[in-house]
Coordinates of C-alpha atoms and ligand atoms in Angstrom, one line a residue:
X301 CA 0.0 0.0 0.0
X302 CA 1.3 3.4 -0.9
X303 CA 0.2 7.0 0.0
X304 CA -1.7 7.1 -3.3
X305 CA -2.9 3.6 -3.5
X306 CA -4.3 2.2 -6.7
X307 CA -7.8 1.0 -6.4
X308 CA -8.0 -2.6 -5.3
X309 CA -8.1 -5.0 -8.3
X310 CA -10.8 -7.2 -6.9
X311 CA -14.1 -5.3 -6.7
X312 CA -16.0 -7.5 -4.3
X313 CA -15.6 -7.6 -0.5
X314 CA -17.3 -9.2 2.5
X315 CA -17.0 -6.0 4.5
X316 CA -16.5 -2.4 3.2
X317 CA -15.8 0.1 6.0
X318 CA -16.3 3.8 5.1
X319 CA -14.1 5.8 7.4
X320 CA -10.8 4.8 8.9
X321 CA -11.0 6.3 12.4
X322 CA -11.4 4.3 15.7
X323 CA -14.8 3.1 14.6
X324 CA -13.6 2.0 11.2
X325 CA -10.1 0.7 11.1
X326 CA -10.4 -1.8 14.0
X327 CA -13.6 -3.1 12.4
X328 CA -11.7 -3.8 9.2
X329 CA -8.9 -5.5 11.0
X330 CA -11.2 -7.7 13.1
X331 CA -13.1 -8.6 10.0
X332 CA -9.9 -9.7 8.3
X333 CA -8.9 -11.7 11.4
X334 CA -12.2 -13.5 11.2
X335 CA -11.5 -14.5 7.6
X336 CA -13.6 -11.8 5.9
X337 CA -12.3 -10.0 2.9
X338 CA -12.2 -6.4 4.2
X339 CA -11.8 -3.0 2.5
X340 CA -11.5 0.3 4.5
X341 CA -11.8 3.6 2.6
X342 CA -10.7 6.7 4.5
X343 CA -10.9 10.3 3.3
X344 CA -8.8 12.1 5.9
X345 CA -6.4 14.7 4.6
X346 CA -4.0 16.5 6.8
X347 CA -3.2 20.2 6.4
X348 CA -0.4 19.4 4.0
X349 CA -2.8 17.3 2.0
X350 CA -1.2 14.1 3.0
X351 CA -3.8 11.3 3.6
X352 CA -3.6 9.2 6.8
X353 CA -5.7 6.6 8.6
X354 CA -6.9 7.1 12.2
X355 CA -9.6 9.7 11.7
X356 CA -10.1 12.6 14.1
X357 CA -8.6 10.6 17.0
X358 CA -5.1 10.1 15.6
X359 CA -4.9 13.2 13.4
X360 CA -6.8 16.0 15.1
X361 CA -8.2 14.7 18.4
X362 CA -7.2 12.3 21.2
X363 CA -3.6 11.8 20.3
X364 CA -2.4 15.3 19.2
X365 CA -4.3 16.9 22.2
X366 CA -2.6 14.5 24.6
X367 CA 0.8 15.3 23.0
X368 CA 0.3 19.0 23.6
X369 CA -1.1 18.4 27.1
X370 CA 2.1 16.5 28.0
X371 CA 4.4 19.2 26.5
X372 CA 2.6 22.0 28.3
X373 CA 2.4 20.1 31.6
X374 CA 6.2 19.5 31.4
X375 CA 6.7 23.2 30.7
X376 CA 4.6 24.1 33.6
X377 CA 6.4 21.7 35.9
X378 CA 9.8 23.0 34.8
X379 CA 8.7 26.5 35.8
X380 CA 6.7 25.7 39.0
X381 CA 7.7 22.3 40.3
X382 CA 11.3 21.5 39.6
X383 CA 12.6 23.9 42.3
X384 CA 10.7 21.9 44.9
X385 CA 12.9 18.9 44.0
X386 CA 16.0 21.0 44.2
X387 CA 16.4 21.0 40.4
X388 CA 17.7 24.4 39.3
X389 CA 16.8 25.5 35.8
X390 CA 16.9 29.0 34.3
X391 CA 13.5 30.3 33.3
X392 CA 12.1 27.7 31.0
X393 CA 11.3 28.7 27.4
X394 CA 9.0 27.0 25.0
X395 CA 9.8 26.5 21.3
X396 CA 6.2 26.2 20.0
X397 CA 7.4 25.1 16.5
X398 CA 9.4 22.3 18.1
X399 CA 6.4 21.3 20.3
X400 CA 4.1 21.2 17.2
X401 CA 6.7 19.2 15.3
X402 CA 6.8 16.6 18.1
X403 CA 2.9 16.5 18.2
X404 CA 2.9 15.8 14.4
X405 CA 5.5 13.1 14.8
X406 CA 3.4 11.4 17.5
X407 CA 0.3 11.5 15.3
X408 CA 2.1 10.3 12.3
X409 CA 3.7 7.4 14.1
X410 CA 0.3 6.3 15.2
X411 CA -1.5 6.7 11.9
X412 CA 1.5 5.0 10.1
X413 CA 0.9 2.1 12.6
X414 CA -2.6 1.7 11.2
X415 CA -1.2 1.3 7.7
X416 CA 1.1 -1.4 9.0
X417 CA -1.7 -3.2 10.8
X418 CA -3.7 -3.2 7.6
X419 CA -0.8 -4.8 5.8
X420 CA -0.2 -7.4 8.5
X421 CA -3.9 -8.3 8.6
X422 CA -4.4 -8.2 4.8
X423 CA -7.0 -5.4 4.9
X424 CA -7.2 -3.4 1.7
X425 CA -6.9 0.2 2.8
X426 CA -7.7 3.0 0.3
X427 CA -7.3 6.7 0.8
X428 CA -10.2 8.6 -0.7
X429 CA -13.9 9.1 -0.4
X430 CA -16.6 6.5 -0.1
X431 CA -20.2 7.1 -1.2
X432 CA -23.2 4.7 -0.8
X433 CA -24.8 3.8 -4.1
X434 CA -27.4 1.3 -2.8
X435 CA -27.6 -2.4 -3.7
X436 CA -24.4 -3.1 -1.7
X437 CA -22.4 -0.8 -3.9
X438 CA -19.9 1.9 -2.8
X439 CA -18.4 4.5 -5.1
X440 CA -14.8 5.1 -4.3
X441 CA -13.2 8.4 -5.4
X442 CA -9.4 8.6 -4.9
X443 CA -7.8 11.9 -4.0
X444 CA -6.7 12.3 -7.6
X445 CA -10.3 12.0 -8.8
X446 CA -10.2 8.4 -10.1
X447 CA -13.3 6.4 -9.3
X448 CA -14.1 2.8 -8.9
X449 CA -17.2 0.9 -7.7
X450 CA -16.9 -1.8 -5.1
X451 CA -19.5 -4.3 -3.8
X452 CA -19.8 -5.2 -0.2
X453 CA -21.9 -8.0 1.4
X454 CA -21.8 -5.8 4.6
X455 CA -21.1 -2.1 4.5
X456 CA -20.2 -0.2 7.7
X457 CA -20.6 3.6 8.0
X458 CA -17.9 4.9 10.4
X459 CA -17.6 8.4 9.1
X460 CA -17.4 10.0 12.5
X461 CA -18.1 13.6 13.4
X462 CA -17.0 17.2 12.8
X463 CA -16.9 20.3 15.0
X464 CA -20.2 22.2 15.4
X465 CA -19.9 25.6 13.9
X466 CA -21.8 28.6 15.3
X467 CA -22.4 29.8 11.7
X468 CA -24.4 32.8 12.6
X469 CA -22.5 33.9 15.7
X470 CA -18.9 32.9 15.2
X471 CA -18.1 31.2 11.8
X472 CA -14.7 29.6 11.6
X473 CA -12.1 31.6 9.7
X474 CA -9.1 29.3 10.3
X475 CA -7.2 32.2 11.9
X476 CA -8.8 34.1 14.8
X477 CA -12.0 31.9 15.2
X478 CA -11.0 28.3 15.1
X479 CA -12.3 24.8 15.9
X480 CA -10.5 22.3 18.0
X481 CA -8.2 21.2 15.1
X482 CA -7.2 24.8 14.6
X483 CA -6.6 25.2 18.3
X484 CA -4.2 22.2 18.2
X485 CA -2.2 23.9 15.5
X486 CA -1.6 27.4 16.9
X487 CA 1.9 28.5 15.8
X488 CA 2.3 30.9 18.8
X489 CA 0.8 31.3 22.2
X490 CA -2.2 33.7 22.0
X491 CA -1.9 36.6 24.5
X492 CA -5.7 36.5 25.3
X493 CA -7.5 33.3 24.5
X494 CA -11.3 32.9 24.6
X495 CA -13.0 29.6 24.4
X496 CA -16.8 29.1 23.9
X497 CA -17.8 25.9 25.7
X498 CA -16.5 24.4 28.9
X499 CA -16.9 20.8 27.8
X500 CA -14.1 18.2 27.7
X501 CA -12.4 19.7 24.6
X502 CA -12.8 23.3 25.9
X503 CA -11.1 22.5 29.2
X504 CA -8.3 20.3 27.7
X505 CA -7.4 22.9 25.1
X506 CA -7.8 25.7 27.6
X507 CA -5.3 23.9 29.9
X508 CA -2.8 23.5 27.1
X509 CA -2.6 27.2 26.1
X510 CA -3.1 28.6 29.6
X511 CA -0.1 26.6 30.9
X512 CA 1.9 28.0 28.0
X513 CA 1.0 31.5 29.1
X514 CA -2.3 32.5 27.4
X515 CA -4.6 34.5 29.5
X516 CA -7.6 32.1 29.1
X517 CA -11.3 32.7 29.6
X518 CA -13.8 29.9 29.0
X519 CA -17.4 31.0 28.4
X520 CA -20.0 28.4 29.2
X521 CA -23.7 28.9 28.7
X522 CA -24.8 26.3 31.3
X523 CA -25.0 27.4 35.0
X524 CA -23.1 24.3 36.2
X525 CA -19.6 23.1 35.5
X526 CA -19.1 19.7 33.8
X527 CA -22.7 18.6 34.4
X528 CA -22.0 15.0 33.3
X529 CA -19.4 14.6 36.1
X530 CA -20.3 13.6 39.7
X531 CA -21.1 16.9 41.4
X532 CA -18.4 16.5 44.1
X533 CA -15.7 15.8 41.5
X534 CA -16.9 18.7 39.3
X535 CA -16.8 21.1 42.2
X536 CA -13.2 20.0 43.0
X537 CA -12.3 20.4 39.3
X538 CA -13.6 23.9 39.1
X539 CA -11.7 24.8 42.3
X540 CA -8.4 23.4 40.9
X541 CA -8.7 24.9 37.4
X542 CA -9.6 28.3 38.8
X543 CA -6.5 28.1 41.1
X544 CA -4.4 27.4 38.0
X545 CA -5.6 30.6 36.4
X546 CA -8.3 29.3 34.0
X547 CA -11.1 31.9 34.1
X548 CA -14.2 29.8 33.8
X549 CA -17.4 31.9 33.5
X550 CA -20.5 29.9 33.9
X551 CA -24.0 31.0 32.8
X552 CA -22.2 33.0 30.1
X553 CA -24.0 32.5 26.7
X554 CA -22.1 33.9 23.8
X555 CA -24.5 35.8 21.5
X556 CA -22.2 37.7 19.1
X557 CA -18.7 37.8 17.9
X558 CA -17.2 40.7 16.0
X559 CA -13.9 40.3 14.2
X560 CA -11.4 43.1 14.2
X561 CA -8.1 43.2 12.2
X562 CA -6.1 41.6 14.9
X563 CA -8.6 40.4 17.5
X564 CA -12.2 39.3 18.1
X565 CA -14.7 40.8 20.5
X566 CA -17.2 38.5 22.1
X567 CA -20.5 39.6 23.5
X568 CA -22.1 37.3 26.0
X569 CA -25.1 37.3 28.4
X570 CA -24.4 36.6 32.0
X571 CA -26.7 37.1 35.0
X572 CA -29.1 39.2 32.8
X573 CA -26.3 41.5 31.8
X574 CA -24.7 41.9 28.4
X575 CA -20.9 41.8 28.6
X576 CA -18.1 42.1 26.1
X577 CA -14.5 40.8 26.0
X578 CA -11.7 41.0 23.4
X579 CA -9.4 38.1 22.6
X580 CA -6.6 37.4 20.2
X581 CA -7.9 34.0 19.4
X582 CA -11.3 32.4 19.9
X583 CA -11.8 28.6 20.1
X584 CA -15.3 27.4 19.4
X585 CA -15.7 24.1 21.3
X586 CA -19.5 23.7 21.5
X587 CA -19.7 20.0 20.5
X588 CA -19.5 17.8 17.5
X589 CA -22.0 16.9 14.8
X590 CA -22.3 13.6 12.9
X591 CA -20.5 13.6 9.6
X592 CA -22.5 12.2 6.7
X593 CA -21.8 14.9 4.1
X594 CA -22.1 13.5 0.5
X595 CA -22.2 10.0 1.9
X596 CA -25.3 9.1 -0.2
X597 CA -27.5 8.1 2.8
X598 CA -30.6 9.3 0.9
X599 CA -29.8 7.2 -2.2
X600 CA -29.1 4.1 -0.1
X601 CA -32.1 4.5 2.1
X602 CA -30.1 5.1 5.3
X603 CA -32.3 7.2 7.7
X604 CA -30.8 9.9 9.9
X605 CA -32.4 11.2 13.1
X606 CA -33.5 14.8 13.6
X607 CA -30.0 15.8 14.6
X608 CA -28.4 14.1 11.7
X609 CA -27.0 10.9 13.4
X610 CA -27.4 7.7 11.5
X611 CA -30.3 5.7 13.1
X612 CA -29.3 2.2 14.1
X613 CA -30.9 -0.6 16.1
X614 CA -29.2 -2.6 18.8
X615 CA -27.3 -4.6 16.2
X616 CA -25.9 -1.4 14.6
X617 CA -28.2 -2.0 11.6
X618 CA -29.3 1.1 9.7
X619 CA -32.7 1.3 7.9
X620 CA -31.0 0.0 4.7
X621 CA -30.4 -3.8 4.4
X622 CA -26.7 -4.7 4.7
X623 CA -25.6 -1.3 5.9
X624 CA -24.5 -0.7 9.5
X625 CA -23.0 2.2 11.4
X626 CA -20.7 2.6 14.4
X627 CA -18.9 5.4 16.3
X628 CA -19.5 9.1 16.5
X629 CA -21.8 9.2 13.5
X630 CA -24.4 7.2 15.5
X631 CA -24.4 9.5 18.6
X632 CA -24.1 8.5 22.2
X633 CA -20.8 9.0 23.9
X634 CA -18.4 10.5 21.3
X635 CA -15.4 8.6 22.5
X636 CA -12.7 6.7 20.6
X637 CA -12.8 3.6 22.8
X638 CA -16.6 3.4 22.4
X639 CA -16.2 3.6 18.6
X640 CA -13.5 0.9 18.7
X641 CA -15.6 -1.5 20.7
X642 CA -18.7 -0.9 18.5
X643 CA -16.8 -1.6 15.3
X644 CA -15.2 -4.8 16.6
X645 CA -18.4 -6.1 18.2
X646 CA -20.4 -5.4 15.1
X647 CA -18.0 -7.4 12.9
X648 CA -18.0 -10.3 15.4
X649 CA -21.8 -10.3 15.3
X650 CA -21.7 -10.4 11.5
X651 CA -19.5 -13.4 11.9
X652 CA -22.1 -15.0 14.1
X653 CA -20.6 -14.4 17.5
X654 CA -22.5 -13.3 20.6
X655 CA -20.5 -10.1 21.2
X656 CA -21.9 -7.0 22.7
X657 CA -20.9 -3.6 24.1
X658 CA -21.5 -2.9 27.7
X659 CA -22.8 0.6 27.5
X660 CA -22.9 0.8 31.4
X661 CA -19.2 0.5 31.6
X662 CA -17.8 3.1 29.3
X663 CA -14.9 5.0 30.9
X664 CA -14.8 8.8 30.5
X665 CA -11.6 10.8 31.0
X666 CA -10.7 14.5 31.0
X667 CA -6.9 14.8 30.6
X668 CA -6.5 18.0 32.6
X669 CA -4.2 18.4 35.6
X670 CA -5.5 16.9 37.8
X671 CA -7.1 14.4 35.5
X672 CA -10.8 13.5 35.9
X673 CA -12.1 10.0 35.2
X674 CA -15.2 8.1 35.9
X675 CA -17.3 5.1 35.0
X676 CA -20.8 4.1 35.9
X677 CA -23.4 6.1 37.8
X678 CA -22.7 9.3 39.6
X679 CA -24.3 9.6 43.1
X680 CA -27.0 11.8 41.6
X681 CA -27.7 9.4 38.7
X682 CA -27.8 6.4 41.1
X683 CA -30.3 8.1 43.3
X684 CA -32.4 9.2 40.4
X685 CA -32.4 5.6 39.2
X686 CA -33.9 4.5 42.5
X687 CA -30.8 3.0 44.2
X688 CA -30.3 3.4 47.9
X689 CA -26.7 4.4 47.8
X690 CA -23.7 4.3 50.1
X691 CA -20.8 6.5 49.2
X692 CA -17.1 6.6 50.3
X693 CA -14.2 8.7 49.2
X694 CA -10.5 9.1 49.9
X695 CA -8.2 12.0 49.1
X696 CA -4.9 11.7 47.3
X697 CA -3.5 13.9 50.1
X698 CA -3.5 10.7 52.2
X699 CA -1.4 8.7 49.6
X700 CA 2.3 8.4 50.0
X701 CA 3.0 8.0 46.2
X702 CA 0.9 11.1 45.4
X703 CA 3.0 13.1 47.9
X704 CA 6.2 11.7 46.4
X705 CA 5.1 12.9 42.9
X706 CA 3.8 16.3 44.2
X707 CA 0.3 15.5 43.1
X708 CA -1.9 15.4 46.2
X709 CA -5.0 17.3 44.8
X710 CA -8.1 15.2 44.3
X711 CA -9.9 12.2 45.5
X712 CA -11.5 8.9 44.5
X713 CA -15.2 8.5 45.2
X714 CA -17.2 5.2 45.2
X715 CA -20.9 5.0 44.7
X716 CA -22.3 1.6 45.8
X717 CA -25.7 0.1 46.2
X718 CA -26.5 0.0 49.9
X719 CA -28.6 -3.2 49.6
X720 CA -26.5 -5.4 47.4
X721 CA -23.0 -3.7 47.9
X722 CA -22.6 -3.7 44.1
X723 CA -20.3 -1.0 42.8
X724 CA -22.5 1.4 40.7
X725 CA -19.9 4.0 39.8
X726 CA -16.4 5.3 40.6
X727 CA -15.5 9.0 40.1
X728 CA -12.0 10.4 40.4
X729 CA -10.0 13.5 40.1
X730 CA -6.3 13.3 40.7
X731 CA -2.9 12.1 39.3
X732 CA -3.1 9.5 36.5
X733 CA -6.7 8.7 37.3
X734 CA -7.1 8.0 33.5
X735 CA -5.1 4.9 34.3
X736 CA -6.7 4.1 37.6
X737 CA -10.1 4.1 35.9
X738 CA -9.4 0.8 34.2
X739 CA -9.7 -1.0 37.6
X740 CA -13.1 0.7 38.1
X741 CA -14.2 -0.4 34.6
X742 CA -13.2 -4.0 35.4
X743 CA -15.1 -3.8 38.7
X744 CA -18.3 -2.8 36.8
X745 CA -17.7 -5.4 34.1
X746 CA -17.3 -8.2 36.7
X747 CA -20.2 -6.8 38.7
X748 CA -17.9 -6.4 41.7
X749 CA -19.1 -5.6 45.2
X750 CA -17.4 -2.9 47.2
X751 CA -16.2 -5.7 49.4
X752 CA -14.5 -7.4 46.4
X753 CA -12.4 -4.3 46.1
X754 CA -11.8 -4.0 49.8
X755 CA -10.4 -7.5 49.9
X756 CA -8.1 -6.9 46.9
X757 CA -4.5 -6.1 47.8
X758 CA -3.0 -3.0 46.1
X759 CA 0.7 -2.4 45.7
X760 CA 2.4 0.1 48.0
X761 CA 3.2 2.9 47.4
X762 CA 0.9 3.3 44.4
X763 CA -1.9 5.7 43.5
X764 CA -4.2 2.7 43.3
X765 CA -4.2 2.6 47.1
X766 CA -6.5 5.6 47.1
X767 CA -8.9 3.6 45.0
X768 CA -8.7 0.8 47.6
X769 CA -9.1 3.3 50.5
X770 CA -12.2 4.9 48.9
X771 CA -13.8 1.4 48.7
X772 CA -12.9 0.8 52.4
X773 CA -14.3 4.2 53.2
X774 CA -17.7 3.2 51.9
X775 CA -18.1 1.0 55.0
X776 CA -16.0 3.1 57.3
X777 CA -12.9 0.9 57.2
X778 CA -10.4 3.3 55.6
X779 CA -7.1 3.2 57.4
X780 CA -5.2 6.1 56.0
X781 CA -7.9 8.8 55.8
X782 CA -10.9 10.0 57.6
X783 CA -13.9 7.8 56.7
X784 CA -16.1 10.0 54.6
X785 CA -19.0 7.6 54.3
X786 CA -22.7 7.9 54.5
Ligands
FAD744 P1 -13.5 9.7 13.3 O1 -12.4 9.6 14.1 O2 -14.0 11.1 13.1 O3 -13.2 9.1 11.9 C1 -14.0 9.1 10.8 C2 -13.1 9.0 9.5 O4 -14.0 8.9 8.4 C3 -12.3 10.3 9.2 O5 -11.0 9.9 8.9 C4 -13.0 11.0 8.1 O6 -12.1 11.7 7.3 C5 -13.5 9.7 7.4 N1 -14.6 9.9 6.5 C6 -15.8 10.7 6.7 N2 -16.6 10.6 5.6 C7 -16.0 9.8 4.7 C8 -16.3 9.2 3.5 N3 -17.5 9.5 2.9 N4 -15.5 8.4 2.8 C9 -14.3 8.1 3.4 N5 -13.9 8.6 4.6 C10 -14.7 9.4 5.3 N6 -12.0 10.6 22.5 C11 -11.5 9.8 23.4 O7 -12.0 8.7 23.6 N7 -10.4 10.2 24.2 C12 -9.9 11.5 24.0 O8 -8.9 11.8 24.7 C13 -10.4 12.3 23.0 N8 -9.9 13.5 22.7 C14 -10.4 14.3 21.7 C15 -9.8 15.5 21.5 C16 -10.3 16.3 20.5 C17 -9.6 17.7 20.3 C18 -11.3 15.9 19.7 C19 -11.8 16.7 18.5 C20 -11.9 14.6 19.9 C21 -11.4 13.8 20.9 N9 -12.0 12.6 21.2 C22 -11.5 11.8 22.2 C23 -13.1 12.0 20.4 C24 -12.7 11.0 19.4 O9 -11.7 11.6 18.5 C25 -13.8 10.5 18.6 O10 -14.8 10.0 19.5 C26 -13.4 9.4 17.7 O11 -12.4 9.8 16.8 C27 -14.6 8.8 16.9 O12 -14.2 7.8 16.0 P2 -15.0 7.6 14.6 O13 -14.2 6.5 14.0 O14 -16.4 7.4 14.9 O15 -14.8 8.9 13.8
AMP745 P1 -19.3 19.4 24.7 O1 -20.6 19.2 23.9 O2 -19.1 18.6 25.9 O3 -18.1 19.6 23.8 O4 -19.5 20.9 25.3 C1 -19.9 22.0 24.6 C2 -20.3 23.1 25.6 O5 -20.5 24.3 24.9 C3 -21.7 22.8 26.3 O6 -21.4 22.7 27.6 C4 -22.6 23.9 25.8 O7 -23.4 24.3 26.9 C5 -21.6 25.0 25.5 N1 -22.1 26.0 24.6 C6 -22.8 25.8 23.4 N2 -23.2 27.0 22.8 C7 -22.7 28.0 23.6 C8 -22.7 29.5 23.5 N3 -23.3 30.1 22.5 N4 -22.1 30.2 24.5 C9 -21.5 29.5 25.5 N5 -21.4 28.1 25.7 C10 -22.0 27.4 24.7

């Protein structure tokens, strides 16, 4: 396979996947592993017009954002934490071009890996656009305009999502008003940065540029911060982010944006007042929309819902026979790991296996500092669902390893069923909780009780001891912290 692949010679496949992001490429690989002849068509083009597999996640989402979060966190530590360890450095400087070069290299290594995996698994991967023609046919248009028609016994739509544009208020201009991709690519640190939307993407990108020196304000229309997060954890997050200098304004609905030569002035309503603020750059991070542009859903009889998501049933079947859909384009949690699982499970089902996705155990992570991670029901959701709950939490301040790595902010909170002792949800804010969350996911997958966790030995000194302590705290057994239970 080359960067400009010639269309596959054989025109007929068991599975044709349209879209090579986390929903698409693992589906194609799993199909090939199961002996199906698989084709994956992906239309992604980087800024330099180079094609690459991996979709939003590898090219303009999860991976590049985590690369920048790491660079900016190290920069922040060099300036604020090294001295505590006795490390002397002169005032650290940041070479933004170098940081961006590294980010690109990280993305490229990952997307190049997908290409190698296709080769290893004998998946035919084509760069270009896929369009549904109906009757099991897909029109492939290569980036040089050449076309070919392929036939698939099963066709999987995995075309993902694109940033929502506030067309009337703040249309993207690729310079001063940008989407998340544009915000990952800034060539210099903006002096004054405005962000519309305090969702996951807004706070992650805000953290990156704020750590690098941008005076950052995030304007959020809703009155509450991170409403999808357990209230105790969200409260702690707001406190920590505010302490770091992120200016998060809640109940602030942006109503107008006026572009000047060198800046943008944002008008927003807050507390019944109309306010204005001027920024050098404005990131619009108000969510993502399903991407089905020019896909031919109408021709093929694939029904979309009122918000444009592809309608599917429990088996990922669309309204058109033989056409399925997975990942962001179908709605639900817009997360790479959810897309991966759906693609793999769908293909296994097509192969006759009894695979399924456990939608009650999808981990969520926000890669700020401290990180936020959770799985299962929050205390509020558990109560609303009729559970009598018991709750326990433990702070990282009581954890030796957390002290050793200068990261004592945060806590782990367990929400368990008071009658059955089943773990219903685990909610965390603190160091590397993105990694600790895997244990909580396993607990939910295996229907663990709080006692199961309490009886499980955790290495010392590790951050996971706080996970253990929080489980102990549910029943008032915590050794290293005050037992916050009820
Ligand atoms: P996509 O990744 O969007 O892939 C779809 C692919 O299909 C694209 O390559 C697109 O070009 C291609 N395509 C579209 N139409 C066609 C067509 N007709 N023919 C051929 N190809 C087509 N999620 C996480 O889980 N963790 C994170 O840390 C995280 N961070 C994020 C940070 C940012 C800044 C952003 C924007 C997103 C982040 N996400 C994260 C979300 C994650 O990127 C998505 O949930 C995930 O990429 C969805 O996978 P997908 O395969 O459904 O779609
Ligand atoms: P998410 O969907 O998690 O990416 O978050 C997007 C956030 O943007 C939501 O919390 C919305 O409330 C917020 N939002 C949407 N439109 C506006 C607006 N005009 N002004 C301020 N915040 C907005």
